[in-house]
Amino acid sequence: MLEAIGAGLAALLTPQAILFMFIGVVYGLVIGILPGLGGVVAMALLLPFTYGFEKAATLALLLGAHIATIWGDSVTSILFSVPGSAKGLALCFDGYPMTKQGQAKRALAASATGALMGGIIGAVFLALCIPLIRPVILALGPSEYLMMALWGLTVIATFSEGSLMKGLIASLLGVLAAFIGTDVVTATPRFTFGSEFLMDGISFPVAMIGLFAVSEMMKLAIKGTPIVDRSLVKEVSTVWQGVMDAVRHWWLVVRSSLLGLWIGVLPGVGASVAGLAAYAQAVQTSKTPERFGKGAVEGVIAPDATMGANEGGGLMPTLAFGIPGGESMAILLVAFIGLGVVPGPDMLTKNLDLVFSMVWIIVIANIVVTIIGLAICPALARLPTLHANLMVPIVLSVCFVGAYATRSRIEDVVVAAVFGVLGYVMDKYRYSRANFVIGMVLAVMIERNLHISLTLYGKDFLLQRPIALAMLAFVLFTAALPFFRTWRRNRRKALAT
Amino acid sequence: MSRRAQDNLVAAVLLALFAGVIWLCQDFGPRARMIPLPLAIFGLILTAIQIVWQNVGSTDELRMDMIEVPAPDSAGAQSGPVAATRPAAQRGASWREEARALGIVAVLLALVLLLGPILAVFLFTGGYFLFTRHYSLRAGVIYTAVFTAATYLLFFVALEIQPYHGILAPLFAQ
């Protein structure tokens, strides 16, 4: 094994591999910052250029780009509350308030360091757990995935901002929006009104661009001043503060990383769920949850650590079984085929050095991203001080072009505009946009796994799947916890008075 | 229009939307409507309760509802993840300002549909700079040209996105 670790690293020390890694990282950062384009697009666009090169160099290019998009996504979420993709959503909640308080450098640095630490933890666990994870994954079926998705819904209370009723309505709207298009189970067109475009459903990145980016620009146009007015709010933080924040909250980083790793291992769950779940976990476990949403640095560190580790987790089922953990891992599988590598149990014997090359790529790419990120933090932190009259036309234009670029369909631009207005109205009347997105993310997963569970095990599937039953108990416990805490706090207040 | 009336209007639209979903679900098979139908019914009930609640309580209570969420200290004002992203100025936005913001989005959308993304970006950005008089004419034109060129190179050259030339393209072609 030690020999394979060494061979994996040696394969990355060739000039071609080093160059490819650097190109991949820089390219990934740019793509990550563009709205609507995330790691999947970054890898898909690189795929045609990967044939005929060294295996390790090709993987360095692809994985390097993919890992860099994670932090790229976070940058716009923190600075403008405009998530580059669904993954960056959780960063808006505390990163953006930090920017408005003159702590953009700290938030960006904490985000980059959190992602680095999460990435390294994820890579180490990937190396250690590949042989162990096989029976765990095989023990989980659609019923357990259904419970995972239901657990995701418990975060709704966290994002409901005083009104759980409106929060629930928003999430139901998100679920119903996700059902627009052809039903994956019965092939029935639902809510399409005969439109061929709607048959494919609403593109998730396009909906995100509208709900957050377009509506934020509408708000900025109304406000008419920079996001951060330096005459009123000075930049009071440093990059080093952010780095130390991530180090100081090491236990939060470890917890979030393990969560990200676990979600990554589960095929089809995805990093967007991971970021939201990490944020909810950080709020639920904090001794001062009231600070969240107002610029708590933990709200930045937790999602980034989770998303960093998520990549290592996503590689596990991809390498061990040939089952992609997400869309980006599916593209990696295509690259494997091009390279003549067959994922599966043989990866752990015949191609172990390649597996460790990937582990090293995750570690090195994360380090390179963090170094570049920390270096450009001060320059990035100045962007929110640009005047609204400059920001609005530029960001709106990029958003609309980005929406079009997602699927090269002009109708997506209309969808982005409609969701932009919807996002503005939801925000104004306190229907949580975050809950809408959570509903949208989890809807298809819930429906698909419920149908499969019913088909495989019948109506009493929970009784036949004890793990799923235990998970349901956990879901109910997690859902009830916030209400129990409120009841306890009110009781204490009543006793005090 | 009072805040309560606005809230009622939004809730009424939601009520109609959930009712519409229930009606549309009748055309689907039992499996296809297994999840959307109960959720839409649940949404309808929740929205109806919300309408009743927001008309029973005082205006201040519109920020909260009967199921309190443990976020925040007092009355939910300025708290929670979503509130954090709301600029203070928005709460005082007049309908004129909101109509202007909506108009900005509508103009860009119309330009993109009619002329395609690149020409739309050039005209919209240049027009915005000109209209707001934030830059001098010369600086505005230079910034607009540089930004449009960067957008074109990034999306349509480097990323090889298929270009769209707009509804009016056939007219120009003739």
XYZ file of C-alpha atoms in Angstrom:
671
model
C 0.000 0.000 0.000
C 2.830 2.410 0.863
C 4.336 1.628 -2.511
C 1.053 2.583 -4.198
C 0.897 5.829 -2.191
C 4.404 6.725 -3.407
C 3.674 5.693 -6.994
C 0.457 7.720 -6.954
C 2.370 10.846 -5.925
C 5.254 10.205 -8.339
C 2.819 10.050 -11.262
C 1.764 13.605 -10.452
C 5.258 15.024 -10.375
C 5.727 15.020 -14.164
C 5.751 18.432 -15.915
C 2.600 17.502 -17.831
C 0.671 16.586 -14.664
C 1.800 19.731 -12.816
C 0.847 21.945 -15.780
C -2.519 20.229 -16.209
C -3.280 20.562 -12.510
C -2.534 24.303 -12.579
C -4.588 24.863 -15.747
C -7.451 22.855 -14.280
C -7.468 24.816 -11.030
C -7.384 28.269 -12.669
C -10.018 27.239 -15.213
C -12.185 25.750 -12.441
C -12.021 28.952 -10.394
C -13.234 31.017 -13.372
C -16.044 28.582 -14.220
C -17.052 28.330 -10.559
C -17.521 32.076 -10.306
C -19.792 32.220 -13.387
C -23.459 31.801 -12.451
C -25.079 28.558 -13.533
C -21.864 26.828 -14.471
C -20.472 24.483 -11.851
C -18.137 21.524 -11.595
C -20.196 19.390 -13.951
C -19.934 21.911 -16.783
C -16.242 22.459 -16.042
C -15.474 18.739 -16.359
C -17.774 18.170 -19.324
C -16.102 20.946 -21.316
C -12.652 19.563 -20.551
C -13.490 15.999 -21.508
C -12.713 16.311 -25.255
C -9.206 17.579 -24.421
C -8.258 14.667 -22.197
C -7.548 11.898 -24.679
C -3.985 10.901 -25.449
C -2.329 12.272 -22.326
C -0.892 10.599 -19.201
C -3.579 9.084 -16.974
C -2.519 10.998 -13.882
C -2.234 14.280 -15.819
C -5.711 13.835 -17.304
C -7.212 13.167 -13.895
C -5.297 16.142 -12.458
C -6.889 18.368 -15.092
C -10.427 17.076 -14.529
C -10.396 16.739 -10.749
C -8.360 19.934 -10.302
C -10.959 21.899 -12.264
C -13.810 20.262 -10.387
C -12.327 20.979 -6.969
C -11.581 24.610 -7.877
C -15.220 25.206 -8.838
C -16.213 24.527 -5.228
C -14.438 27.598 -3.924
C -15.333 29.556 -7.077
C -18.991 28.972 -6.245
C -18.442 30.188 -2.703
C -16.858 33.480 -3.785
C -19.947 34.977 -5.436
C -22.217 33.613 -2.697
C -20.149 35.405 -0.060
C -19.595 38.645 -1.944
C -22.938 39.174 -3.708
C -25.329 36.516 -2.340
C -25.278 35.113 -5.857
C -24.531 31.373 -5.743
C -22.479 30.197 -8.722
C -24.413 26.931 -8.507
C -26.679 25.101 -6.078
C -23.674 24.053 -3.997
C -22.893 27.631 -3.025
C -26.351 28.437 -1.686
C -25.584 27.785 1.995
C -22.696 30.263 1.816
C -25.118 33.146 1.170
C -26.706 32.957 4.599
C -23.703 34.072 6.651
C -21.054 34.909 4.061
C -23.047 37.782 2.559
C -23.855 39.391 5.933
C -20.136 39.176 6.764
C -19.359 41.025 3.526
C -21.871 43.717 4.399
C -20.240 44.083 7.818
C -16.836 44.711 6.229
C -15.555 41.193 6.846
C -15.324 39.940 3.267
C -11.619 39.045 3.523
C -12.244 37.028 6.666
C -15.233 35.220 5.128
C -13.371 34.368 1.917
C -10.295 33.171 3.793
C -12.376 31.100 6.236
C -14.221 29.602 3.279
C -11.004 28.702 1.441
C -9.341 27.251 4.551
C -12.490 25.349 5.524
C -12.651 23.833 2.038
C -8.958 22.914 2.230
C -9.323 21.196 5.597
C -12.503 19.440 4.466
C -10.838 18.361 1.242
C -7.859 16.882 3.043
C -10.066 15.075 5.571
C -12.157 13.745 2.699
C -9.086 12.562 0.804
C -7.595 10.818 3.852
C -10.863 9.053 4.609
C -11.186 8.087 0.963
C -7.788 6.400 1.175
C -8.638 4.642 4.420
C -12.259 3.733 3.825
C -12.411 2.346 0.298
C -12.126 -1.281 1.469
C -14.496 -0.716 4.400
C -17.261 1.241 2.717
C -18.394 -1.515 0.358
C -20.649 -3.417 2.830
C -22.087 -0.159 4.145
C -23.175 1.024 0.709
C -24.577 -2.384 -0.163
C -26.670 -2.375 3.033
C -28.481 0.783 1.927
C -31.376 0.662 -0.483
C -34.019 3.046 -1.831
C -35.900 3.082 1.491
C -32.816 4.363 3.285
C -32.215 6.973 0.591
C -35.805 8.076 1.035
C -35.128 8.597 4.735
C -31.974 10.564 3.896
C -34.041 12.849 1.682
C -36.671 13.249 4.397
C -33.899 14.133 6.826
C -32.897 16.882 4.403
C -36.387 18.350 4.786
C -35.896 18.798 8.526
C -33.590 21.740 7.819
C -36.642 23.665 6.652
C -37.261 24.893 10.187
C -33.766 26.403 10.211
C -34.478 28.536 7.160
C -38.044 29.506 7.979
C -37.185 32.817 9.588
C -39.839 33.017 12.253
C -42.638 31.555 10.164
C -42.615 27.814 9.751
C -45.956 28.013 7.972
C -44.557 30.177 5.187
C -41.378 28.089 5.203
C -43.400 24.940 4.597
C -45.452 26.600 1.855
C -42.220 27.716 0.156
C -40.759 24.211 0.290
C -44.004 22.730 -1.100
C -43.800 25.209 -3.979
C -40.216 24.062 -4.591
C -41.273 20.418 -4.606
C -44.075 21.124 -7.081
C -41.709 23.161 -9.289
C -39.391 20.139 -9.409
C -42.294 18.010 -10.675
C -42.691 20.160 -13.785
C -41.651 17.958 -16.707
C -41.817 14.295 -17.571
C -42.243 12.036 -14.536
C -39.184 9.775 -14.364
C -41.217 6.845 -13.010
C -44.344 6.812 -15.188
C -43.149 8.981 -18.115
C -46.258 11.153 -17.619
C -45.828 14.812 -18.612
C -46.786 16.856 -15.537
C -47.640 20.577 -15.485
C -46.114 21.048 -18.954
C -49.204 22.561 -20.642
C -48.123 20.910 -23.874
C -44.805 22.758 -23.947
C -41.938 20.742 -25.383
C -39.453 22.839 -23.416
C -41.143 22.088 -20.088
C -41.005 18.336 -20.814
C -37.337 18.474 -19.761
C -38.308 20.173 -16.521
C -36.988 23.340 -14.934
C -33.192 23.439 -14.941
C -32.011 23.632 -11.355
C -29.064 26.031 -11.975
C -31.340 28.321 -13.992
C -33.902 28.414 -11.178
C -31.073 29.241 -8.756
C -29.811 32.062 -10.980
C -33.277 33.549 -11.036
C -34.224 33.038 -7.393
C -31.023 34.454 -5.989
C -28.928 36.327 -8.545
C -31.650 38.108 -10.547
C -33.744 38.941 -7.485
C -30.646 40.229 -5.625
C -29.867 42.497 -8.576
C -33.450 43.779 -8.522
C -32.961 44.627 -4.871
C -29.641 46.312 -5.618
C -31.233 48.362 -8.406
C -33.815 49.577 -5.899
C -31.202 50.266 -3.259
C -29.068 52.198 -5.745
C -25.884 52.089 -3.669
C -22.986 49.591 -3.502
C -23.514 46.337 -1.560
C -20.860 47.643 0.818
C -20.529 51.397 1.096
C -16.967 51.975 2.257
C -17.868 55.424 3.551
C -20.181 53.701 6.035
C -18.606 50.271 6.510
C -14.824 49.877 6.537
C -13.146 46.538 5.808
C -12.293 45.530 9.342
C -11.067 41.981 8.839
C -7.926 40.295 7.573
C -7.223 37.143 5.595
C -5.293 35.715 8.523
C -8.345 36.093 10.779
C -10.324 33.883 8.414
C -7.593 31.255 8.289
C -7.425 31.167 12.091
C -11.244 30.970 12.328
C -11.220 27.748 10.348
C -8.382 26.330 12.449
C -10.051 27.410 15.715
C -13.304 25.686 14.708
C -11.507 22.462 13.854
C -14.149 20.273 15.496
C -16.872 21.873 13.369
C -14.658 21.267 10.320
C -14.216 17.591 11.233
C -17.946 17.084 11.842
C -18.901 18.885 8.649
C -16.282 16.988 6.657
C -17.548 13.622 7.870
C -21.094 14.691 6.957
C -19.892 15.731 3.507
C -17.994 12.497 3.090
C -21.068 10.465 4.015
C -23.359 12.404 1.680
C -20.755 12.062 -1.059
C -20.660 8.300 -0.630
C -24.425 8.045 -1.191
C -25.037 7.985 -4.920
C -27.328 10.686 -6.233
C -27.576 12.849 -3.111
C -25.202 15.584 -4.246
C -23.173 18.478 -2.886
C -26.094 20.937 -2.912
C -27.819 18.879 -0.226
C -24.488 18.518 1.580
C -23.967 22.281 1.887
C -27.450 22.892 3.264
C -27.249 19.939 5.648
C -23.864 21.178 6.917
C -25.280 24.634 7.572
C -28.255 23.179 9.437
C -25.940 20.928 11.433
C -23.778 23.929 12.375
C -26.846 25.861 13.563
C -28.338 22.936 15.441
C -25.107 22.121 17.285
C -24.114 25.724 18.047
C -24.431 27.079 21.554
C -25.365 30.447 20.054
C -27.657 29.662 17.123
C -29.070 33.206 17.187
C -25.802 34.472 15.606
C -26.442 32.481 12.428
C -27.827 34.409 9.504
C -26.220 37.584 10.815
C -22.611 36.871 9.853
C -21.417 33.899 11.922
C -18.155 32.616 10.504
C -19.159 29.044 11.404
C -21.960 29.395 8.833
C -19.267 29.837 6.187
C -16.800 27.237 7.412
C -19.250 24.339 7.804
C -20.690 24.274 4.247
C -17.275 24.737 2.649
C -15.677 21.958 4.724
C -18.572 19.690 3.804
C -18.326 20.428 0.111
C -14.550 19.949 0.204
C -14.922 16.517 1.776
C -17.857 15.638 -0.444
C -15.538 15.115 -3.410
C -13.562 12.410 -1.607
C -16.823 10.732 -0.626
C -18.160 10.942 -4.177
C -15.101 9.133 -5.480
C -15.689 6.103 -3.243
C -18.693 4.525 -5.007
C -17.296 5.679 -8.344
C -14.037 3.836 -7.835
C -15.233 0.867 -5.814
C -18.385 -0.040 -7.766
C -18.408 2.114 -10.878
C -21.520 3.833 -9.458
C -21.117 7.609 -9.794
C -21.779 9.540 -6.579
C -23.055 12.490 -8.612
C -23.133 14.061 -12.067
C -19.486 15.123 -11.978
C -18.449 11.627 -10.985
C -20.426 10.284 -13.955
C -18.255 12.466 -16.201
C -15.183 11.096 -14.446
C -16.421 7.606 -15.291
C -16.533 8.597 -18.965
C -12.937 9.814 -18.626
C -11.990 6.464 -17.068
C -13.367 4.673 -20.107
C -11.339 6.945 -22.370
C -8.240 6.122 -20.351
C -8.926 2.388 -20.484
C -9.529 2.138 -16.735
C -12.387 -0.048 -15.483
C -13.815 1.112 -12.139
C -14.848 -1.601 -9.697
C -13.128 -3.988 -7.307
C -10.113 -4.173 -9.641
C -9.368 -0.532 -8.891
C -8.309 -1.579 -5.404
C -5.875 -4.188 -6.680
C -4.634 -3.557 -10.209
C -4.985 0.247 -10.248
C -4.326 1.121 -6.619
C -1.608 3.616 -7.614
C -4.173 5.462 -9.764
C -6.568 5.558 -6.819
C -3.858 7.134 -4.684
C -3.017 9.538 -7.499
C -6.597 10.768 -7.213
C -6.273 11.065 -3.446
C -3.136 13.159 -3.953
C -4.858 15.242 -6.642
C -7.625 16.135 -4.188
C -5.063 17.154 -1.567
C -2.775 19.105 -3.920
C -5.606 20.771 -5.856
C -7.163 21.911 -2.590
C -3.840 23.358 -1.458
C -3.307 25.168 -4.784
C -6.864 26.541 -4.726
C -6.404 27.782 -1.169
C -3.061 29.449 -1.939
C -4.516 31.210 -4.985
C -7.692 31.989 -3.064
C -5.920 33.544 -0.098
C -3.711 35.541 -2.460
C -6.650 37.056 -4.340
C -8.931 37.530 -1.301
C -8.003 41.220 -0.794
C -8.749 42.016 -4.446
C -12.016 40.043 -4.410
C -13.113 41.761 -1.200
C -13.160 45.087 -3.071
C -15.769 43.901 -5.603
C -18.834 44.515 -3.384
C -17.796 48.170 -3.095
C -18.501 48.672 -6.799
C -21.492 50.930 -7.381
C -24.915 49.427 -8.090
C -24.971 51.209 -11.450
C -21.991 49.105 -12.501
C -22.951 45.871 -10.737
C -26.569 45.593 -11.884
C -26.052 45.608 -15.682
C -22.929 43.459 -15.534
C -24.199 40.800 -13.128
C -27.669 40.687 -14.716
C -26.100 40.265 -18.158
C -23.797 37.471 -16.979
C -26.743 35.793 -15.226
C -28.879 35.798 -18.380
C -26.028 34.589 -20.589
C -25.211 31.974 -17.927
C -28.849 30.825 -17.876
C -28.751 30.447 -21.655
C -25.393 28.651 -21.494
C -26.698 26.023 -19.058
C -28.565 24.092 -21.784
C -28.183 26.370 -24.823
C -31.940 26.975 -24.743
C -33.274 30.520 -24.933
C -36.350 29.541 -22.919
C -34.068 29.168 -19.918
C -33.501 32.936 -19.972
C -37.260 33.418 -19.603
C -37.261 30.909 -16.743
C -34.422 32.815 -15.018
C -36.358 36.088 -15.334
C -39.589 34.527 -14.029
C -37.774 32.950 -11.083
C -36.044 36.285 -10.476
C -39.377 38.024 -9.972
C -40.618 35.056 -7.943
C -37.490 35.250 -5.753
C -38.036 38.967 -5.182
C -41.679 38.464 -4.187
C -40.826 35.493 -1.954
C -38.124 37.478 -0.198
C -40.332 40.521 0.282
C -43.227 38.538 1.742
C -40.951 36.238 3.774
C -41.501 32.967 1.925
C -38.031 31.449 2.324
C -36.195 31.058 -0.989
C -33.829 28.592 0.670
C -36.761 26.323 1.521
C -37.982 26.533 -2.058
C -34.577 25.321 -3.229
C -34.446 22.552 -0.604
C -37.849 21.333 -1.763
C -36.711 21.407 -5.364
C -33.497 19.497 -4.627
C -35.131 16.763 -2.591
C -38.409 16.320 -4.481
C -37.206 14.002 -7.219
C -35.103 11.969 -4.791
C -38.085 11.470 -2.470
C -40.483 10.532 -5.257
C -38.129 8.146 -7.040
C -37.068 6.297 -3.889
C -40.636 6.084 -2.576
C -41.800 4.504 -5.820
C -38.896 2.028 -5.874
C -39.440 1.149 -2.196
C -43.150 0.506 -2.775
C -42.415 -1.620 -5.816
C -39.689 -3.663 -4.109
C -41.083 -4.079 -0.610
C -44.767 -3.109 -0.745
C -46.665 -0.629 1.412
C -45.088 -1.845 4.660
C -41.560 -1.290 3.353
C -40.502 0.396 6.568
C -41.194 -2.756 8.572
C -39.057 -4.774 6.191
C -36.134 -2.339 6.323
C -35.028 -1.909 9.955
C -32.252 0.543 9.007
C -34.804 2.750 7.266
C -37.073 2.526 10.321
C -34.208 3.583 12.598
C -33.414 6.423 10.220
C -37.064 7.522 10.302
C -36.878 7.658 14.098
C -33.782 9.829 13.760
C -35.542 12.083 11.237
C -38.506 12.555 13.605
C -36.141 13.278 16.486
C -34.234 15.890 14.436
C -37.475 17.481 13.271
C -38.837 17.699 16.805
C -35.621 19.017 18.350
C -36.051 22.709 17.406
C -39.581 22.750 18.847
C -38.418 21.032 22.018
C -35.646 23.643 22.391
C -38.133 26.475 21.927
C -40.472 24.949 24.464
C -37.585 24.547 26.940
C -36.374 28.120 26.387
C -39.861 29.545 26.814
C -40.283 27.494 29.965
C -37.019 28.841 31.360
C -38.089 32.381 30.527
C -41.438 31.806 32.210
C -39.751 30.409 35.288
C -37.314 33.333 35.399
C -40.146 35.844 35.342
C -52.062 48.999 -0.481
C -51.514 47.987 3.148
C -49.019 45.310 4.082
C -51.852 43.043 5.202
C -53.620 43.421 1.853
C -50.385 42.640 0.013
C -49.824 39.548 2.142
C -53.405 38.452 1.481
C -52.955 38.971 -2.235
C -49.817 36.805 -2.305
C -51.524 34.124 -0.222
C -54.574 34.203 -2.514
C -52.344 33.658 -5.545
C -50.723 30.718 -3.764
C -54.131 29.337 -2.871
C -55.169 29.499 -6.526
C -51.887 27.887 -7.542
C -52.298 24.927 -5.185
C -55.931 24.550 -6.272
C -54.754 24.553 -9.899
C -52.202 21.843 -9.163
C -54.910 19.702 -7.523
C -57.122 20.171 -10.572
C -54.298 19.311 -12.989
C -53.400 16.223 -10.952
C -56.799 14.698 -11.790
C -55.493 14.024 -15.305
C -52.513 11.993 -14.072
C -52.403 8.296 -13.294
C -52.404 7.113 -9.650
C -48.615 6.745 -9.538
C -47.876 10.049 -11.257
C -50.057 11.970 -8.785
C -49.082 9.942 -5.715
C -46.777 12.706 -4.387
C -47.920 15.968 -6.056
C -51.598 15.599 -5.148
C -51.253 15.165 -1.364
C -48.584 17.858 -1.265
C -50.798 20.300 -3.148
C -53.693 19.530 -0.772
C -51.349 20.072 2.167
C -50.184 23.351 0.604
C -53.771 24.466 0.080
C -54.634 23.777 3.719
C -51.493 25.527 4.985
C -52.142 28.581 2.823
C -55.762 28.761 3.993
C -54.598 28.638 7.613
C -51.969 31.274 6.827
C -54.640 33.596 5.381
C -56.818 33.163 8.449
C -53.859 33.677 10.778
C -52.558 36.813 9.129
C -56.002 38.389 9.259
C -56.654 37.471 12.868
C -53.389 38.748 14.365
C -52.125 42.323 14.538
C -50.012 43.783 11.721
C -46.855 43.317 13.792
C -47.609 39.621 14.059
C -47.432 39.217 10.279
C -43.752 38.531 10.785
C -44.518 35.436 12.841
C -47.117 32.729 12.688
C -48.630 30.259 15.067
C -45.741 27.821 14.788
C -42.759 29.645 16.169
C -39.312 28.733 14.938
C -36.477 28.848 17.363
C -34.207 31.194 15.558
C -33.990 34.401 16.874
C -34.627 36.617 19.665
C -37.486 38.979 19.356
C -40.388 38.587 16.997
C -38.410 37.312 14.097
C -37.436 40.772 12.961
C -34.055 40.988 11.240
C -33.117 37.440 12.000
C -32.565 34.077 10.424
C -30.601 33.191 7.340
C -32.999 34.728 4.882
C -33.442 38.008 6.666
C -29.723 38.440 6.632
C -29.705 38.769 2.896
C -32.391 41.442 2.819
C -31.135 44.982 2.354
C -32.711 47.446 4.686
C -33.633 49.735 1.835
C -35.903 47.107 0.307
C -38.477 47.241 3.053
C -39.049 50.882 2.248
C -39.075 50.393 -1.524
C -41.837 52.285 -3.263
C -43.884 50.708 -6.015
C -42.130 53.009 -8.506
C -38.718 51.664 -7.510
C -40.004 48.116 -7.698
C -41.577 48.745 -11.097
C -38.238 50.185 -12.281
C -36.366 47.074 -11.069
C -38.915 44.858 -12.788
C -38.597 46.982 -15.913
C -34.811 46.524 -15.935
C -35.215 42.741 -15.943
C -37.982 42.919 -18.559
C -35.902 45.110 -20.882
C -32.901 42.792 -20.738
C -35.136 39.762 -21.288
C -36.790 41.398 -24.280
C -33.427 42.357 -25.765
C -32.060 38.831 -25.341
C -35.125 37.293 -26.960
C -35.192 39.773 -29.838
C -31.500 40.215 -30.590
C -29.668 37.332 -28.948
C -27.458 37.443 -25.831
C -24.392 39.276 -27.102
C -26.080 42.198 -28.818
C -28.467 42.393 -25.865
C -25.576 42.550 -23.385
C -23.960 45.379 -25.374
C -27.121 47.457 -25.697
C -28.342 46.817 -22.162
C -25.021 47.540 -20.446
C -24.308 50.584 -22.590
C -27.856 51.864 -22.170
C -27.743 51.370 -18.422
C -24.477 53.313 -18.109
C -25.860 56.052 -20.319
C -29.215 56.232 -18.550
C -27.768 56.328 -15.024
C -25.001 58.772 -16.083
C -22.654 56.943 -13.793
C -19.860 57.202 -16.372
C -19.067 59.671 -19.095
C -20.189 58.622 -22.570
C -16.663 57.697 -23.614
C -15.889 55.669 -20.477
C -19.302 53.976 -20.667
C -18.776 52.901 -24.267
C -15.278 51.578 -23.516
C -16.439 49.595 -20.453
C -19.427 48.247 -22.378
C -17.268 47.132 -25.314
C -14.691 45.468 -23.059
C -17.360 43.677 -21.027
C -19.267 42.496 -24.096
C -16.069 41.241 -25.721
C -15.094 39.390 -22.514
C -18.550 37.795 -22.294
C -18.421 36.735 -25.929
C -14.914 35.295 -25.660
C -15.659 33.433 -22.436
C -19.039 31.931 -23.256
C -19.115 31.619 -27.018
C -15.440 31.132 -27.926
C -13.787 29.450 -24.928
C -16.815 27.476 -23.716
C -18.191 26.973 -27.239
C -21.807 27.689 -26.283
C -24.112 27.529 -29.306
C -25.002 31.165 -30.155
C -28.599 32.395 -30.372
C -29.266 35.271 -32.744
C -32.710 36.355 -31.614
C -36.220 36.487 -33.023
C -35.302 39.437 -35.234
C -32.315 37.657 -36.804
C -34.239 36.624 -39.967
C -35.131 40.290 -40.579
C -31.482 41.323 -40.387
C -30.487 38.408 -42.590
C -32.847 39.662 -45.335
